[in-house]
PDB file of C-alpha atoms in Angstrom:
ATOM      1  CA  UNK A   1      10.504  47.700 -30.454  1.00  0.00           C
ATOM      2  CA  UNK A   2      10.110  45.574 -33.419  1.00  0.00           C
ATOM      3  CA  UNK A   3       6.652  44.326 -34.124  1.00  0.00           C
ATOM      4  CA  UNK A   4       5.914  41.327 -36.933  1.00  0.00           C
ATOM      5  CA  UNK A   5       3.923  42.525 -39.776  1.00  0.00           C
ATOM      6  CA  UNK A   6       0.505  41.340 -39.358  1.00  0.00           C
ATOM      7  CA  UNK A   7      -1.172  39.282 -42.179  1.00  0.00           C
ATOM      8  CA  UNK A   8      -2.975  41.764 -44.461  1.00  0.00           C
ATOM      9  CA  UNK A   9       0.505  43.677 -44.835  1.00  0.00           C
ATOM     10  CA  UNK A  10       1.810  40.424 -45.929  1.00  0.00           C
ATOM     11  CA  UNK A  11      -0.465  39.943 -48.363  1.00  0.00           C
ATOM     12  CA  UNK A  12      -0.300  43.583 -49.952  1.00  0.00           C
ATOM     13  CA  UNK A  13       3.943  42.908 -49.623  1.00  0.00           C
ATOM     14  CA  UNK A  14       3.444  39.849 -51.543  1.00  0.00           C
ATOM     15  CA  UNK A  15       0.776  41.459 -54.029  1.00  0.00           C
ATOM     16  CA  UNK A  16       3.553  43.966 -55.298  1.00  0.00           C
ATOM     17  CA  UNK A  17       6.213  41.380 -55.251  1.00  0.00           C
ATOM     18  CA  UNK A  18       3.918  39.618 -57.573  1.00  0.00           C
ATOM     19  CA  UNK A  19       3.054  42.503 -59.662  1.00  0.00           C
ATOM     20  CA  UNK A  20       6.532  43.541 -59.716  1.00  0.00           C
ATOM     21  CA  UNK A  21       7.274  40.333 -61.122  1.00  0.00           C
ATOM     22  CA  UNK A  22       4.003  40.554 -63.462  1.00  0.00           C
ATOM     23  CA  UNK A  23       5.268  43.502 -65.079  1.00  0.00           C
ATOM     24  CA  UNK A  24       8.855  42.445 -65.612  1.00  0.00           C
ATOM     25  CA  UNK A  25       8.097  39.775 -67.691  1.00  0.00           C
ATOM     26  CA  UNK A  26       7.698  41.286 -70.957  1.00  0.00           C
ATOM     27  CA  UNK A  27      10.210  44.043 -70.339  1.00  0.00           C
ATOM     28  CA  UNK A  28      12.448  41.072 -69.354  1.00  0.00           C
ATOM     29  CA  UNK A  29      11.593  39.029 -72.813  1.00  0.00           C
ATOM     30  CA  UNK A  30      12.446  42.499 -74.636  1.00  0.00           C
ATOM     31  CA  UNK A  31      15.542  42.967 -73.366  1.00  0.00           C
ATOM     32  CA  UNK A  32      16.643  38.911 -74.344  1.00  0.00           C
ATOM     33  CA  UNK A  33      16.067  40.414 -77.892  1.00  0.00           C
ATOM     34  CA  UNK A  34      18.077  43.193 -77.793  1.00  0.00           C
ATOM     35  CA  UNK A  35      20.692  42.727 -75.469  1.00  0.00           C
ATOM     36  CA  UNK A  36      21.212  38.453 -75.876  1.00  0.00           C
ATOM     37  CA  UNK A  37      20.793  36.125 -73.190  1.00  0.00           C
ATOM     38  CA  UNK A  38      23.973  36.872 -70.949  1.00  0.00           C
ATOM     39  CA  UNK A  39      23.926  40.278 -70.603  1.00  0.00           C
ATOM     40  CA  UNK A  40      19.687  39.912 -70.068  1.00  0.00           C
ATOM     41  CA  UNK A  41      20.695  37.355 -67.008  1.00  0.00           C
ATOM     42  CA  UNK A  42      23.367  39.557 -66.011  1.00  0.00           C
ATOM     43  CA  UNK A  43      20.683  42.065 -65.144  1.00  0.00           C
ATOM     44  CA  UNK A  44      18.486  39.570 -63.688  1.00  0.00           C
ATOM     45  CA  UNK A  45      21.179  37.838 -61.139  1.00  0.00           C
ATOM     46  CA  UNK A  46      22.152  41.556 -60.421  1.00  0.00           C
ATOM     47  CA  UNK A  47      18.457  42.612 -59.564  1.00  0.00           C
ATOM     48  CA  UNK A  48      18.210  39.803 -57.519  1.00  0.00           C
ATOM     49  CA  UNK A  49      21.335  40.542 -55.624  1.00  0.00           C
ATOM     50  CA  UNK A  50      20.154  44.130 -54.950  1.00  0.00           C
ATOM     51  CA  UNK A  51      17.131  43.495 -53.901  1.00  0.00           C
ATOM     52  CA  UNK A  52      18.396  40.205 -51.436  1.00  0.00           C
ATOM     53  CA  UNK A  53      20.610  42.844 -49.936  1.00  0.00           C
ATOM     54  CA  UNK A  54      18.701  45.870 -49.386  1.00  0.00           C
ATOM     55  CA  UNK A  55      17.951  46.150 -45.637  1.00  0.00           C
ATOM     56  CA  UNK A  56      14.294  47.708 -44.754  1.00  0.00           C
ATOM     57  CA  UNK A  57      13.759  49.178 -41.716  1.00  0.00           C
ATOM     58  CA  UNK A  58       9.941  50.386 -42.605  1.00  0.00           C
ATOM     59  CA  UNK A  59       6.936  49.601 -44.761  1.00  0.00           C
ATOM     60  CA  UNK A  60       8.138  51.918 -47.636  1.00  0.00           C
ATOM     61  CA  UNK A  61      11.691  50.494 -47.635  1.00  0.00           C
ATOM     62  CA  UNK A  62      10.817  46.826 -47.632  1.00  0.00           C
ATOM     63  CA  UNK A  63       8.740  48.306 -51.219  1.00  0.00           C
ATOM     64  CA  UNK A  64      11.890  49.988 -52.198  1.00  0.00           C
ATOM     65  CA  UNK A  65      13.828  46.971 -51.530  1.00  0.00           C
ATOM     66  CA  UNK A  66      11.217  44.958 -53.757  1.00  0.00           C
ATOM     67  CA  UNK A  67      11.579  47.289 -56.684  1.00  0.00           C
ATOM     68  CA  UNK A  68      14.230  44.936 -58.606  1.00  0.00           C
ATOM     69  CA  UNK A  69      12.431  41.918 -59.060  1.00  0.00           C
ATOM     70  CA  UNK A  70      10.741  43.409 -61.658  1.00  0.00           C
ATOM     71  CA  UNK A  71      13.918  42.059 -63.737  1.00  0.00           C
ATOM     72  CA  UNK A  72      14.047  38.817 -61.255  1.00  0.00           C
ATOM     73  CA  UNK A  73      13.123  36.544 -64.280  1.00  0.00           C
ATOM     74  CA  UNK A  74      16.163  33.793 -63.970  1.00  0.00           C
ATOM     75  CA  UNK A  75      14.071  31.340 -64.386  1.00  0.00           C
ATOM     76  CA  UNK A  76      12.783  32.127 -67.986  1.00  0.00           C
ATOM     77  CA  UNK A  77      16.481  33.414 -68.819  1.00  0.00           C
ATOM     78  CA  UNK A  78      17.081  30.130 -68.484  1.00  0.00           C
ATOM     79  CA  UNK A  79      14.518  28.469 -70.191  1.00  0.00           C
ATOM     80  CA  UNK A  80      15.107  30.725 -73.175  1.00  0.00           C
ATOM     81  CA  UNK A  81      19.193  29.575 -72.561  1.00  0.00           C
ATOM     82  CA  UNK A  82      18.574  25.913 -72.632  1.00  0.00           C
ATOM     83  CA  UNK A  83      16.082  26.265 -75.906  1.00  0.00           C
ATOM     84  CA  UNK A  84      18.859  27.888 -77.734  1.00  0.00           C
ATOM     85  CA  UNK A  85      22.107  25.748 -76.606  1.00  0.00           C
ATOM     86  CA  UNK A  86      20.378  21.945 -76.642  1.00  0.00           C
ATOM     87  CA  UNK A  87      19.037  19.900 -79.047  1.00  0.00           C
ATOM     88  CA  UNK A  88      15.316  19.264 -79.114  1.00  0.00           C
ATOM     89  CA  UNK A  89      14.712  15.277 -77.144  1.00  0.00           C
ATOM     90  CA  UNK A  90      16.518  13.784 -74.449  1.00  0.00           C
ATOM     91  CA  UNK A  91      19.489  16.418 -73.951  1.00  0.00           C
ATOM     92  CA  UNK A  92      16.738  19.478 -73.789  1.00  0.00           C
ATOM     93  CA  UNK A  93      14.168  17.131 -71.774  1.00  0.00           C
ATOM     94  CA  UNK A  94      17.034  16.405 -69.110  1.00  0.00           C
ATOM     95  CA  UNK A  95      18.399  19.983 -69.227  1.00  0.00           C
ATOM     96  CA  UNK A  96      14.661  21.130 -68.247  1.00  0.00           C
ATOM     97  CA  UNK A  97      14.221  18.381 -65.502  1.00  0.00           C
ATOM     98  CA  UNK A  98      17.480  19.491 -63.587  1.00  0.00           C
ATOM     99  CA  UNK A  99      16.157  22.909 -64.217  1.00  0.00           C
ATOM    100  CA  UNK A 100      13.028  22.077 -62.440  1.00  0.00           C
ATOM    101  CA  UNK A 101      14.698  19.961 -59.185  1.00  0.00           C
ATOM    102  CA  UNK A 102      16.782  23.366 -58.697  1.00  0.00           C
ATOM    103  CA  UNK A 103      14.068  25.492 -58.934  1.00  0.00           C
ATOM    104  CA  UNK A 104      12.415  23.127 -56.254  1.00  0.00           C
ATOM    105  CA  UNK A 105      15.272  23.034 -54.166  1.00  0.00           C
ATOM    106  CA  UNK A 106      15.712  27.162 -54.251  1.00  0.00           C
ATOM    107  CA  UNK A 107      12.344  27.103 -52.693  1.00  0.00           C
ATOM    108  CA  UNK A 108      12.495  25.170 -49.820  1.00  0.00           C
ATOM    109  CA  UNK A 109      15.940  26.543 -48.816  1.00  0.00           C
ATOM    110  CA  UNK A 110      14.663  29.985 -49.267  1.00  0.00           C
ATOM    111  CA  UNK A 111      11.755  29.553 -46.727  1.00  0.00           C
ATOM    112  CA  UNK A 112      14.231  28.153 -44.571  1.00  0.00           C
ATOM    113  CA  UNK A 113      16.759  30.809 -45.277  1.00  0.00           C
ATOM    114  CA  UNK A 114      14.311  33.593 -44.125  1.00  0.00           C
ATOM    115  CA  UNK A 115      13.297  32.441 -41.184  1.00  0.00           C
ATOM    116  CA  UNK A 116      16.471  31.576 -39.977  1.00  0.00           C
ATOM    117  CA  UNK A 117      17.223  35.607 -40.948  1.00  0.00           C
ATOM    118  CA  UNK A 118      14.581  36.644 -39.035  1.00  0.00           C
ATOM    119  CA  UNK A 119      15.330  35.279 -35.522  1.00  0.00           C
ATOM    120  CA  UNK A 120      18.731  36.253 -36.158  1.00  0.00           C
ATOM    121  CA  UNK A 121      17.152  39.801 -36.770  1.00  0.00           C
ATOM    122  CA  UNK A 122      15.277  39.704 -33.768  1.00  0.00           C
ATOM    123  CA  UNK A 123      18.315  38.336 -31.541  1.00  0.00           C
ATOM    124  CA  UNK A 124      20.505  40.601 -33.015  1.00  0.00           C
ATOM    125  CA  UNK A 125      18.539  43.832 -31.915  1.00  0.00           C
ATOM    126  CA  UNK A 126      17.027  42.729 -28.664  1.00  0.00           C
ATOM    127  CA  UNK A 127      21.152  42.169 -27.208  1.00  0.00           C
ATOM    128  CA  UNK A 128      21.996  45.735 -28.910  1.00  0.00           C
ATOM    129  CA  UNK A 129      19.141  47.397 -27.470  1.00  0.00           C
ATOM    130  CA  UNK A 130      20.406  45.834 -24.053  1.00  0.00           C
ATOM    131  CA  UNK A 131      23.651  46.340 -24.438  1.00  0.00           C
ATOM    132  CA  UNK A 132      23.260  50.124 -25.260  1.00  0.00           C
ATOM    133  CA  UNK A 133      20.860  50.305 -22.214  1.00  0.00           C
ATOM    134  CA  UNK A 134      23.321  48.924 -19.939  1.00  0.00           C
ATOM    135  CA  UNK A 135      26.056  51.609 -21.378  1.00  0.00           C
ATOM    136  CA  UNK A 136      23.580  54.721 -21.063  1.00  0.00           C
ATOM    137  CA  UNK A 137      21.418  53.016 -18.441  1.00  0.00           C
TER     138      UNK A 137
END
C-alpha cells in the first residue's frame, strides 16, 4: 500500500530540489550567452515539462524525476528578457511588477495543484487495487 513520505524525506526531497536549482543557475546564465534568450527558455519550459510529467513510483525516481530543474530557471529567463526588450522607468518597472503578481499567483495554484494530485493519486489506486481484487479475488 502507499504510505506518505514522512517529514525528514521531505526535507532531503526538497534539499536536492533546492540544490538542483542552486547549481543550475550559473549553467543556466551561461547558456543565455551562448545560445540567446529563446532558445535558453526553450530549455527551461522544456525541463520543467519533463520533470512535471515524470511519474515516481519510489524514492530514487521521485530524484530522477527532480533532475531537470537544474535548468528550471524561468524566472531569471525572464528577468534577463524584460531587461533587454523594455526601456529602463515605468515600462520596465510595470513589466517587473506583472512579473512578480504571476510569480505569486504560480505559487499558490501550485500548492493547490499538488494536493489536489495527490488525493486523486490515492483515490485512483485504492479503486484499482479493489477492482483487481474483486476480478482475481
Amino acid at each position: 500500500m502507499h504510505r506518505r513520505p514522512q517529514l525528514k524525506q521531505l526535507r532531503l526531497i526538497q534539499t536536492f530540489f533546492g540544490a538542483m536549482q542552486m547549481i543550475g543557475g550559473p549553467i543556466y546564465g551561461y547558456l543565455i550567452r551562448q545560445l540567446g534568450i529563446q532558445k535558453a527558455l526553450v530549455i527551461c519550459y522544456s525541463c520543467t515539462a519533463t520533470s512535471s510529467l515524470l511519474i515516481f513510483t519510489d524514492k530514487v525516481s521521485l530524484y530522477v524525476s527532480i533532475l531537470p530543474s537544474i535548468f528550471m530557471h524561468g524566472q531569471q529567463g525572464h528577468q534577463t528578457l524584460l531587461s533587454a526588450f523594455t526601456m529602463p522607468g515605468k515600462e520596465r518597472t510595470n513589466a517587473f511588477g506583472r512579473m512578480g503578481i504571476t510569480f505569486g499567483e504560480h505559487i499558490l495554484q501550485l500548492n493547490y495543484y499538488i494536493s489536489q494530485t495527490i488525493r486523486l493519486i490515492e483515490t485512483t489506486v485504492v479503486l484499482f487495487l479493489q477492482f483487481i481484487t474483486h476480478i482475481y479475488g
